[in-house]
Amino acid sequence: DAGVIQSPRHEVTEMGQEVTLRCKPISGHDYLFWYRQTMMRGLELLIYFNNNVPIDDSGMPEDRFSAKMPNASFSTLKIQPSEPRDSAVYFCASSLQGAREQYFGPGTRLTVT
Amino acid sequence: GDSVTQMEGPVTLSEEAFLTINCTYTATGYPSLFWYVQYPGEGLQLLLKATKADDKGSNKGFEATYRKETTSFHLEKGSVQVSDSAVYFCALLSGGSNYKLTFGKGTLLTVNP
């Protein structure tokens, strides 16, 4: 069974550019989570979806960040415009309702210069 | 709100040494507790879990017991290997319909041959 798939694995971009990160959850999972990991702040939950609907976006840092889930097998996290302080590893995770554990993708390492 | 406190790292051990990584938590209700492991350059993997008081989670020689009276979930392994070198995260999920994982800051473990 394929795990959570994220693309790209690495992204280097210049300040001010738009960045789109992609995630494919495990088939059949109905929860999807976006996390950000930095040395300073550790792991932070940005937003999560249930059945493609955003449930809690209180962790989204500011209006430059947006996330969508157009269908059960695909989600995007967009940063526009990007800033150097957005440099981090972004993880997507999915889970099945009632099964409390979350399964993480390999992450996207974003560097904004 | 919910919080997880785990021992500061880094922890450096010799192969076959005994490992303990302390984790305590604050939560309302009856949370589920988890240990995740992150190997270099990879995403988080669920190592073990416990969903109610006195449950013991175990996997790959690692164990942790859910102690409600001390609000703790310490990770132990009797004999570590070089391949156990990784960052270990303690996490909790509050009960009910809340699917937001709260993570500790992580503990870096290095095992030397």
Coordinates of C-alpha atoms in Angstrom, one line a residue, chain A:
Chain A
D1 CA 0.0 0.0 0.0
A2 CA 1.4 3.4 -1.0
G3 CA 1.9 5.8 1.9
V4 CA 1.3 9.5 1.9
I5 CA 2.9 11.1 -1.2
Q6 CA 4.3 14.6 -1.3
S7 CA 5.8 16.6 -4.1
P8 CA 8.2 18.1 -4.6
R9 CA 10.6 16.7 -2.1
H10 CA 12.8 19.8 -2.3
E11 CA 11.9 23.3 -3.4
V12 CA 14.2 26.3 -3.7
T13 CA 12.6 29.6 -4.6
E14 CA 13.3 33.3 -4.4
M15 CA 11.5 35.6 -2.1
G16 CA 8.2 36.9 -3.6
Q17 CA 7.6 33.8 -5.7
E18 CA 4.5 31.6 -5.4
V19 CA 5.1 28.1 -4.0
T20 CA 2.7 25.2 -4.3
L21 CA 3.2 22.0 -2.3
R22 CA 1.2 18.9 -3.1
C23 CA 0.0 15.9 -1.1
K24 CA -1.8 12.7 -1.9
P25 CA -3.2 11.0 1.2
I26 CA -3.5 7.3 1.8
S27 CA -6.4 5.9 -0.2
G28 CA -9.5 5.7 2.0
H29 CA -8.3 8.1 4.7
D30 CA -10.7 10.9 5.3
Y31 CA -8.5 13.3 7.4
L32 CA -5.6 15.3 6.0
F33 CA -3.2 17.4 7.9
W34 CA -0.6 20.0 6.9
Y35 CA 2.4 20.5 9.4
R36 CA 5.4 22.7 9.3
Q37 CA 8.7 21.8 11.0
T38 CA 11.4 24.2 12.0
M39 CA 14.3 24.1 14.4
M40 CA 12.9 27.1 16.3
R41 CA 9.2 26.1 16.6
G42 CA 9.3 22.4 16.2
L43 CA 6.2 20.7 14.6
E44 CA 3.2 23.0 14.1
L45 CA -0.2 22.0 12.7
L46 CA -1.2 24.4 10.0
I47 CA -4.6 23.1 8.9
Y48 CA -6.6 20.0 8.7
F49 CA -9.4 18.7 6.5
N50 CA -12.2 16.1 7.1
N51 CA -13.8 14.7 4.0
N52 CA -12.2 17.5 1.9
V53 CA -13.6 20.3 4.2
P54 CA -11.3 22.5 6.2
I55 CA -12.0 21.9 9.9
D56 CA -9.4 24.0 11.7
D57 CA -7.0 26.5 10.0
S58 CA -6.0 28.3 13.2
G59 CA -2.4 27.3 12.7
M60 CA -2.1 29.0 9.3
P61 CA 0.4 31.8 9.9
E62 CA -1.0 34.5 7.8
D63 CA -3.0 35.3 4.7
R64 CA -0.1 34.4 2.4
F65 CA -0.8 30.7 3.2
S66 CA -3.8 28.9 1.7
A67 CA -4.7 25.2 1.5
K68 CA -7.2 23.4 -0.6
M69 CA -8.5 19.9 -1.0
P70 CA -10.5 19.6 -4.2
N71 CA -11.0 15.9 -3.8
A72 CA -10.3 13.0 -1.5
S73 CA -6.9 12.2 -3.1
F74 CA -5.3 15.5 -3.5
S75 CA -4.4 18.6 -1.4
T76 CA -2.3 21.7 -2.0
L77 CA -0.6 24.2 0.3
K78 CA 0.2 27.5 -1.4
I79 CA 2.4 30.3 -0.2
Q80 CA 2.1 33.6 -2.1
P81 CA 4.3 35.6 -1.9
S82 CA 6.9 33.5 -0.2
E83 CA 9.4 34.9 2.3
P84 CA 12.7 33.6 3.7
R85 CA 11.1 32.9 7.1
D86 CA 8.8 30.3 5.4
S87 CA 11.8 28.1 4.9
A88 CA 11.0 24.8 6.7
V89 CA 10.0 21.2 6.1
Y90 CA 6.3 20.9 5.3
F91 CA 4.7 17.6 6.1
C92 CA 1.3 16.2 5.0
A93 CA -0.3 13.4 7.1
S94 CA -3.5 11.5 6.8
S95 CA -5.7 9.3 9.0
L96 CA -8.8 7.3 9.1
Q97 CA -11.7 8.5 11.3
G98 CA -11.7 6.5 14.5
A99 CA -8.1 5.3 14.1
R100 CA -6.4 8.2 16.0
E101 CA -2.9 7.6 14.5
Q102 CA -1.7 9.8 11.7
Y103 CA 0.5 8.7 8.8
F104 CA 3.1 11.2 7.6
G105 CA 4.6 11.8 4.2
P106 CA 8.3 12.3 3.6
G107 CA 8.0 16.1 3.6
T108 CA 8.9 18.9 1.3
R109 CA 12.0 20.9 2.3
L110 CA 11.3 24.5 1.2
T111 CA 14.1 27.0 1.0
V112 CA 13.2 30.6 0.2
T113 CA 16.2 32.8 -0.6

